[in-house]
mmCIF file of C-alpha atoms in Angstrom:
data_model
loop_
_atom_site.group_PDB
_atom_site.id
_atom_site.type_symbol
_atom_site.label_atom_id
_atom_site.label_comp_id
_atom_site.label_asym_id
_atom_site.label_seq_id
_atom_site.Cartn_x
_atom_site.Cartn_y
_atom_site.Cartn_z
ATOM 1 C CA UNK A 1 202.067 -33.402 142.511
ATOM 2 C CA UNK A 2 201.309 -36.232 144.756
ATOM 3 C CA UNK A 3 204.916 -37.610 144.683
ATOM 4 C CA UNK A 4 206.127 -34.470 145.563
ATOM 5 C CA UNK A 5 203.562 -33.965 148.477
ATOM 6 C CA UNK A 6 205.027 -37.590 149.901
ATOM 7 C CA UNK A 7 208.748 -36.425 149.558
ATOM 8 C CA UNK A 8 208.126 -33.671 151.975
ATOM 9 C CA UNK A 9 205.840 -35.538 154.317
ATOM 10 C CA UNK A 10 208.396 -38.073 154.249
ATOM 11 C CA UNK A 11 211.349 -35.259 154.899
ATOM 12 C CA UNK A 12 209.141 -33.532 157.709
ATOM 13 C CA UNK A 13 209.158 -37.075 159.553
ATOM 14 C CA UNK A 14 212.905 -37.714 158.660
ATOM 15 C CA UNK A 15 213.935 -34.963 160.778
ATOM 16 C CA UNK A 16 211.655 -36.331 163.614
ATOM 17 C CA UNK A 17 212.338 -39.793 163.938
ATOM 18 C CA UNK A 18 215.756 -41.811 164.775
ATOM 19 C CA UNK A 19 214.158 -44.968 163.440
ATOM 20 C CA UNK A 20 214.027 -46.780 160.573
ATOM 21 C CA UNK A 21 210.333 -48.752 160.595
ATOM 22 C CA UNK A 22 209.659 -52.263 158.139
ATOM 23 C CA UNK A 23 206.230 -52.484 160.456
ATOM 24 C CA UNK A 24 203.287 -50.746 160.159
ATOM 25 C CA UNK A 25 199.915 -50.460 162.383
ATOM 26 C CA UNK A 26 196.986 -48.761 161.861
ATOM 27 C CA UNK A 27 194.629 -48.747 164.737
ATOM 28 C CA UNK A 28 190.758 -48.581 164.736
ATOM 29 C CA UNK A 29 188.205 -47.355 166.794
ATOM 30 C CA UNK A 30 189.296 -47.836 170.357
ATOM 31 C CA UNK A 31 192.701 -49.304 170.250
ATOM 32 C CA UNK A 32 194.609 -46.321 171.112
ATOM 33 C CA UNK A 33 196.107 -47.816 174.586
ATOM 34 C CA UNK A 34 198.261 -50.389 172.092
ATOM 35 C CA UNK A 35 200.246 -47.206 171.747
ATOM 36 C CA UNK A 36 201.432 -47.288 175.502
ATOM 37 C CA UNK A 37 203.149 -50.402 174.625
ATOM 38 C CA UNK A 38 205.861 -48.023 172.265
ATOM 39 C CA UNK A 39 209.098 -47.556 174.141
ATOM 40 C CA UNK A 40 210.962 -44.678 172.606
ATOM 41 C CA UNK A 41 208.446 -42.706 170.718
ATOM 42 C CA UNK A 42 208.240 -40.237 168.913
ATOM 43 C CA UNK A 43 204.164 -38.813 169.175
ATOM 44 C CA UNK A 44 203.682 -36.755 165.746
ATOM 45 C CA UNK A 45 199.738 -34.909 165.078
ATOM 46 C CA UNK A 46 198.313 -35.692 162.139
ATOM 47 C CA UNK A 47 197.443 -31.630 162.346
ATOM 48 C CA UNK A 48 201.332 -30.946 161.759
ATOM 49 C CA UNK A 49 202.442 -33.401 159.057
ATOM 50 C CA UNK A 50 202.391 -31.645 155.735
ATOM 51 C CA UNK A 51 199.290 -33.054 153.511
ATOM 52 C CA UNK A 52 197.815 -35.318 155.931
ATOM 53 C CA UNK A 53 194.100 -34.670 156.610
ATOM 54 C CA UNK A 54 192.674 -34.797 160.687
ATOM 55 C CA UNK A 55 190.653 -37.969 162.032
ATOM 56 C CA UNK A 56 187.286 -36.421 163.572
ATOM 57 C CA UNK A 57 185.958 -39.278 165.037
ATOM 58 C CA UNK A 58 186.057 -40.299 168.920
ATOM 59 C CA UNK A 59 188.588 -43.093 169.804
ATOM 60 C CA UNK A 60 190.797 -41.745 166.855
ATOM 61 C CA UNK A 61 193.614 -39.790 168.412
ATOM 62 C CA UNK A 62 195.450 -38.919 164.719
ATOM 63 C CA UNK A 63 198.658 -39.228 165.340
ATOM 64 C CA UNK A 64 201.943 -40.732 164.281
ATOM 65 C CA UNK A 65 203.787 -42.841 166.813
ATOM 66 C CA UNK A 66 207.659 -44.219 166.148
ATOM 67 C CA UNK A 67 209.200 -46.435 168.469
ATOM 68 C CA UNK A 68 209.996 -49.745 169.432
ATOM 69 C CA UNK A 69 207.370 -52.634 170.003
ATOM 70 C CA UNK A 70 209.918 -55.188 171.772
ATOM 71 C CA UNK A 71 212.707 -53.800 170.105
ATOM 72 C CA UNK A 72 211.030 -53.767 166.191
ATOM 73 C CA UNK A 73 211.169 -50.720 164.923
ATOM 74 C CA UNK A 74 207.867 -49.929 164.124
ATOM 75 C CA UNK A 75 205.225 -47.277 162.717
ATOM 76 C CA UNK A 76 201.932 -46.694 164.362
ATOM 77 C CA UNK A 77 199.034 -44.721 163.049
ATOM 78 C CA UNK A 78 196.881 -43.813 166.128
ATOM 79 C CA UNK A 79 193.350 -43.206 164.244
ATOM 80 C CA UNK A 80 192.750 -43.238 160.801
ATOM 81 C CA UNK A 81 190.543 -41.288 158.260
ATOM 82 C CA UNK A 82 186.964 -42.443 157.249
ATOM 83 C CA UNK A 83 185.367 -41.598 153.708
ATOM 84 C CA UNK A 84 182.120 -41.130 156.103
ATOM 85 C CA UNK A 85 183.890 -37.807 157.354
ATOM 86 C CA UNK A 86 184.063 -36.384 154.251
ATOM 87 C CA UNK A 87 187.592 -37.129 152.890
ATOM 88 C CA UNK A 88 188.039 -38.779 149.636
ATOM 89 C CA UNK A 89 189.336 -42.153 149.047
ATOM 90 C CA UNK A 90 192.753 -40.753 147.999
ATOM 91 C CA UNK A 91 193.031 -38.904 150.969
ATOM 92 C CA UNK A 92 192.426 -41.818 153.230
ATOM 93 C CA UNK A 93 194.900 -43.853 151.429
ATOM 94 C CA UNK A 94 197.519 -41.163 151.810
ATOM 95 C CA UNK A 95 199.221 -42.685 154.761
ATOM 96 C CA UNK A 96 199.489 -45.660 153.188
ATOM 97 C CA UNK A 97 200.909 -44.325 150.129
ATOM 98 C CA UNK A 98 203.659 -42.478 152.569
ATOM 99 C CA UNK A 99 204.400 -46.283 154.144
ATOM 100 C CA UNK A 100 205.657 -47.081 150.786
ATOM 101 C CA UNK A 101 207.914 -44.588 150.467
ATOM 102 C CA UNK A 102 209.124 -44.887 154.245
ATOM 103 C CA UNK A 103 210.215 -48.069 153.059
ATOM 104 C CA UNK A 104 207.344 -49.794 155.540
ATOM 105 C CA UNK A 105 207.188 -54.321 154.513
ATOM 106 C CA UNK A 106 204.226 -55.078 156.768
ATOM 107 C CA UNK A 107 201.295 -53.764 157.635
ATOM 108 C CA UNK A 108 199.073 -55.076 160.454
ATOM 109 C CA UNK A 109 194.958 -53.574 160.233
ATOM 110 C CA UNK A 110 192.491 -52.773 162.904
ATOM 111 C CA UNK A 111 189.340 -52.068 163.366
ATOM 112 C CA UNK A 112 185.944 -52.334 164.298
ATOM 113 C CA UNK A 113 183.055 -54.477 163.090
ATOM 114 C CA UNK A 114 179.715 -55.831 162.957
ATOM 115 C CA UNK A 115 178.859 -59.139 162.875
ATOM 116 C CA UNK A 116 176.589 -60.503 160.046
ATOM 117 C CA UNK A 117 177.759 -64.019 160.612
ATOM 118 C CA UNK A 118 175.597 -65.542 163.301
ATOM 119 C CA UNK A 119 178.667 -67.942 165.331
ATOM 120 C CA UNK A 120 180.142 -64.950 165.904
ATOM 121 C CA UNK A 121 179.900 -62.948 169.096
ATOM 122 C CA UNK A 122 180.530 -59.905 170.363
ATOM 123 C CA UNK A 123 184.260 -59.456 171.662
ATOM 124 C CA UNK A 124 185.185 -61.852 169.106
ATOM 125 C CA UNK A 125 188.226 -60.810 166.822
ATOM 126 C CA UNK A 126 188.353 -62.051 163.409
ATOM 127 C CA UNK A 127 191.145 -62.243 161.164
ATOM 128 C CA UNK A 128 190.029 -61.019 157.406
ATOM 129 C CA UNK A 129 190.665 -63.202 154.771
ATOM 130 C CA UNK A 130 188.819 -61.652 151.895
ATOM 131 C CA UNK A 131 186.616 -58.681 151.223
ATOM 132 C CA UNK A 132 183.394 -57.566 149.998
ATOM 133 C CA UNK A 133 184.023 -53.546 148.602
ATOM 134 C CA UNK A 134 180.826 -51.292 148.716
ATOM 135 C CA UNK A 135 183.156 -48.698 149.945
ATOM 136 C CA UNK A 136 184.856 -47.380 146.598
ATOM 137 C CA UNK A 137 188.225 -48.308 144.948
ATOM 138 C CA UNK A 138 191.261 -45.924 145.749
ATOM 139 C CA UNK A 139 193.256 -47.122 143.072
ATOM 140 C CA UNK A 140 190.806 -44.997 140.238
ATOM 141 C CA UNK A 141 192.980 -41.429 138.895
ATOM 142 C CA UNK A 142 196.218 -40.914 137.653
ATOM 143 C CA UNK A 143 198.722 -43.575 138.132
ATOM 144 C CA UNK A 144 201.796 -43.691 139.629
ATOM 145 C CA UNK A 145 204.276 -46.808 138.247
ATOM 146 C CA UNK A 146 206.660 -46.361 141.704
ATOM 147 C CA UNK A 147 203.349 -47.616 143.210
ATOM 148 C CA UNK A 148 202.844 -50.906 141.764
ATOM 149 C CA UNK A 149 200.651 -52.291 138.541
ATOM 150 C CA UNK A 150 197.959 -50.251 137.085
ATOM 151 C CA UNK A 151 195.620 -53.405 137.640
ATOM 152 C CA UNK A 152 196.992 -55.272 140.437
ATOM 153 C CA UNK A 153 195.820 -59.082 141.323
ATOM 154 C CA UNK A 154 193.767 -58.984 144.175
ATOM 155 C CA UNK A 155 193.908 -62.199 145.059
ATOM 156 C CA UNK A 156 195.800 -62.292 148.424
ATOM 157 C CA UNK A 157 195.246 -58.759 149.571
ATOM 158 C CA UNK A 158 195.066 -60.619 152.709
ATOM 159 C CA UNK A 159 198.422 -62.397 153.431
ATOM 160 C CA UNK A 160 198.113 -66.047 153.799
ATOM 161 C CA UNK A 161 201.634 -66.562 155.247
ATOM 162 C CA UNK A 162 200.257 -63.602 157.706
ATOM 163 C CA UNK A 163 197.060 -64.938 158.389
ATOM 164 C CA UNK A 164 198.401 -68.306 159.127
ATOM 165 C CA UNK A 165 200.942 -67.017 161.320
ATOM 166 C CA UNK A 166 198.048 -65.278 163.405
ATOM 167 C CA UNK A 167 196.405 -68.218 164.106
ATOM 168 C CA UNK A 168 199.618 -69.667 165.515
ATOM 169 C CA UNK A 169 199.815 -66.935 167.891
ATOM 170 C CA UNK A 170 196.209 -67.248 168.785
ATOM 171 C CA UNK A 171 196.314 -70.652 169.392
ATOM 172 C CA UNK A 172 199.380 -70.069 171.848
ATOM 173 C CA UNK A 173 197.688 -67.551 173.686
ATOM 174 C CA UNK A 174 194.288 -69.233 173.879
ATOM 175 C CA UNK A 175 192.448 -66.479 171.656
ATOM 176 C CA UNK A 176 189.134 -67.263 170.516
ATOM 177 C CA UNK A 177 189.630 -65.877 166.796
ATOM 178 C CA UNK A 178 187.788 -67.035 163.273
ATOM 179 C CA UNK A 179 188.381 -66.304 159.588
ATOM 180 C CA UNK A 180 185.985 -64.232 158.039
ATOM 181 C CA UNK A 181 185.178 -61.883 154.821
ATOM 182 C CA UNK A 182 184.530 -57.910 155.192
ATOM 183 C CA UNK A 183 181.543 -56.068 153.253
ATOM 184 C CA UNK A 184 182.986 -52.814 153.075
ATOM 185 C CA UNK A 185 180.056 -49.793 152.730
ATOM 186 C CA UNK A 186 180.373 -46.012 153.385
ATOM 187 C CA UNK A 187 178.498 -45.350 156.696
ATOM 188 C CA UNK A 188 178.283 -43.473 158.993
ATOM 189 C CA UNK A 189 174.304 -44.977 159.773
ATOM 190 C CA UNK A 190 174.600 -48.367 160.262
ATOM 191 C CA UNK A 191 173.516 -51.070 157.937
ATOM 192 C CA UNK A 192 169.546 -51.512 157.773
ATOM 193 C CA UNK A 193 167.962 -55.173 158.418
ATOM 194 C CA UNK A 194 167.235 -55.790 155.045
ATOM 195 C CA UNK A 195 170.947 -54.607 153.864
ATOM 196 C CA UNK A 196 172.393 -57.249 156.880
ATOM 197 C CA UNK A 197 170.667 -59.800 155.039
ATOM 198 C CA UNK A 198 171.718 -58.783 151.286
ATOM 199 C CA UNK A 199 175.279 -58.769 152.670
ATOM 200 C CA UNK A 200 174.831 -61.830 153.972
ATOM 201 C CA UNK A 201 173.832 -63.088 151.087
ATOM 202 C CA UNK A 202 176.666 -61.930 149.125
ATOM 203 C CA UNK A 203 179.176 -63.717 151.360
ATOM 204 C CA UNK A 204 180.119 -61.376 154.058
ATOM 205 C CA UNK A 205 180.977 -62.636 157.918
ATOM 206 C CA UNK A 206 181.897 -59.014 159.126
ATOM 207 C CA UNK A 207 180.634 -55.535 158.204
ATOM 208 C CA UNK A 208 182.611 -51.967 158.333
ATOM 209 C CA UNK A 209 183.290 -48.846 157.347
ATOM 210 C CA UNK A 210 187.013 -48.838 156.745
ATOM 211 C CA UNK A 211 189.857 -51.069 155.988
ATOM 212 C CA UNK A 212 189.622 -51.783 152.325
ATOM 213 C CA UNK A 213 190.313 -48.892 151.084
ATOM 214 C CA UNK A 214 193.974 -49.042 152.641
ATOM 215 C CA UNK A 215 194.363 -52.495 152.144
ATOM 216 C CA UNK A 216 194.232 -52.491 148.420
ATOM 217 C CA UNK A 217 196.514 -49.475 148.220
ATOM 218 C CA UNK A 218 199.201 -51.493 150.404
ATOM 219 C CA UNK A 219 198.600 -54.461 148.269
ATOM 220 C CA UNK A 220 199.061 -52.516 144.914
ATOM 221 C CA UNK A 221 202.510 -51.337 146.852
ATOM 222 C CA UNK A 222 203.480 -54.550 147.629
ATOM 223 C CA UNK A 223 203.187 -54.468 151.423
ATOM 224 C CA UNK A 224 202.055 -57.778 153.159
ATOM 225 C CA UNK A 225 198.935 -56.872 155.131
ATOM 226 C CA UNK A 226 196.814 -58.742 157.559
ATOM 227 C CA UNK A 227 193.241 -57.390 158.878
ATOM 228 C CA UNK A 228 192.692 -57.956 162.347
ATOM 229 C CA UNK A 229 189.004 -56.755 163.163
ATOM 230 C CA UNK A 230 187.106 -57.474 166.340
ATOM 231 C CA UNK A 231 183.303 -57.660 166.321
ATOM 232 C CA UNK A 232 181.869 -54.621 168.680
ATOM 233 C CA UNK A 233 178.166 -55.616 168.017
ATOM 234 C CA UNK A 234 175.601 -57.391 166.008
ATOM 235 C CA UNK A 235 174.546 -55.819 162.600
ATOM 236 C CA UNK A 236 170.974 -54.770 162.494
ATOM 237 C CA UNK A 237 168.019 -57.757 162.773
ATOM 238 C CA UNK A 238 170.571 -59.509 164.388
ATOM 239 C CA UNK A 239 171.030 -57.592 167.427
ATOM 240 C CA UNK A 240 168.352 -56.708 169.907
ATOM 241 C CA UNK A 241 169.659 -53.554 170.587
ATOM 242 C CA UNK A 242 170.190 -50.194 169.312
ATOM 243 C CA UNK A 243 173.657 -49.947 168.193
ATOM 244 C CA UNK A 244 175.848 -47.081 169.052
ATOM 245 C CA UNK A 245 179.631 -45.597 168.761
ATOM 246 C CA UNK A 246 179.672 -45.976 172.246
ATOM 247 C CA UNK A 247 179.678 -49.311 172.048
ATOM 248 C CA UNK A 248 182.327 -50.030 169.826
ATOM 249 C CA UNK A 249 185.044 -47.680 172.102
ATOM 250 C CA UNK A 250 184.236 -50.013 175.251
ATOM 251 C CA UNK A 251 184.515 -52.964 173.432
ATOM 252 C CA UNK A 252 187.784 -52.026 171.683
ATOM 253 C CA UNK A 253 189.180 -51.523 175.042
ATOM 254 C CA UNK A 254 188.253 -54.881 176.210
ATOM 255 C CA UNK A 255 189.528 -56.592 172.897
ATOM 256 C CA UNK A 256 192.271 -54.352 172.866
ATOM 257 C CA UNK A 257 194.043 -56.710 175.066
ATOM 258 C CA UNK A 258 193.853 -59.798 172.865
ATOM 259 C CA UNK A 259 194.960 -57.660 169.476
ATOM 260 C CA UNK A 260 197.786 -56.292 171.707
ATOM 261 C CA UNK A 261 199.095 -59.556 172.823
ATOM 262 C CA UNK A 262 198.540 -60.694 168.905
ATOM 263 C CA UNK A 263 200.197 -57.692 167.522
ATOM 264 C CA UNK A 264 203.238 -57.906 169.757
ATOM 265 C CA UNK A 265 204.082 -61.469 169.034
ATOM 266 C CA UNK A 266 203.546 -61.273 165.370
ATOM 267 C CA UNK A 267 205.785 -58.477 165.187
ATOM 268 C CA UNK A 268 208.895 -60.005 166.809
ATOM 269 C CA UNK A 269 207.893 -62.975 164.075
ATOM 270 C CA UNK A 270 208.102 -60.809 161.039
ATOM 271 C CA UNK A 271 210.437 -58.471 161.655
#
């Protein structure tokens, strides 16, 4: 059933795009200007692809966006889908599974986090190089070999090559950026004190409510991925505020910048 769901997705966008994309880019909570960047595109709604499920959160505009990012072909998902809105893990990894059959290489992450390590700052972006999953695996059900091994390795979900290449570019480009590792959890309500300091604990630098579950799928497929999160507050006990969704849209726009500049460079590198 599923592969047959993906075959027409896949030959709904066919007949809408000219393009032929080895890059994709899934954007998080307030990123949606990186989109004006596209020359050429093609704008699709989530609403009217076959089988894909609607983003309902603000600063998600669910969409599909083909184009050009400095003359790479490329594949944009405006928004993604949240287990937090009530979608299950196989849902949210849909898209991803649709990359593989698109023929999509590379896949550049973004999103929005909280910062449980205490050098980081707020503004900060933070390249992932490891994770922490709370969240759920979207691997579990029936198995698909065209997808990859039953029980993948998982350890460089995170591209080193990638990564390092990141780094380059930030360095270039004078881009405050660190190396960190993800504790994935469910949301929506943000993390409690005494959870901040379990997670902590356990090894995390960054805390969210996405990411992973996409991530492993387009490591089971294959896909080189890199995470590139920016911190829009200070988990709770460490902040002395009250946090708020709010705050994580103006903040994406103001790191939105430095992810842009990152993202466009790294894709003329990989493509």
């Amino acid at each position: 059933m599923l592969l047959k769901q993906l075959q027409k997705t896949k030959n709904f966008i066919d007949k809408k795009i000219k393009t032929k994309p080895k890059i994709a880019v899934i954007l998080g909570s307030g990123l949606s200007n990186i989109q004006n960047e596209i020359t050429n595109s093609i704008s699709i709604p989530y609403g009217k692809i076959p089988y894909f499920k609607q983003s309902t959160v603000e600063g998600h505009n669910g969409q599909l966006v083909f184009g050009k990012l400095n003359s790479t072909d490329i594949m944009l998902m405006s928004g993604r889908l949240h287990y937090y809105e009530g979608y299950c893990l196989h849902d949210i990894i849909y898209p991803v599974r649709l990359m593989k059959i698109l023929g999509i290489e590379n896949l550049i992450i973004t999103c929005a986090v909280g910062a449980l390590n205490n050098r980081y700052d707020v503004g900060d972006i933070v390249v992932i190089k490891d994770h922490i999953n709370f969240l759920g695996n979207p691997l579990t059900g029936k198995h698909y070999n065209i997808f990859g091994n039953r029980f993948p390795d998982s350890s460089n979900i995170y591209d080193k090559a990638l990564r390092k290449t990141v780094k380059q570019i930030s360095v270039k480009n004078k881009i405050k950026i660190h190396e960190g590792v993800y504790f994935a959890v469910t949301g929506p309500s943000y993390e409690t004190p005494a959870e901040v300091k379990a997670f902590k604990k356990l090894g995390g630098d960054v805390v969210g409510m996405s990411l992973v579950p996409e991530s492993i799928t387009a490591s089971q497929e294959g896909i080189k991925t890199v995470a590139l999160t920016y911190v829009s507050n200070k988990a709770a006990g460490i902040s002395k505020k009250q946090l708020s969704h709010g705050e994580v849209l103006a903040l994406g726009k103001k790191a939105g910048i430095s992810l842009e500049k990152i993202i466009s460079e790294l894709t003329v590198k990989i493509k």
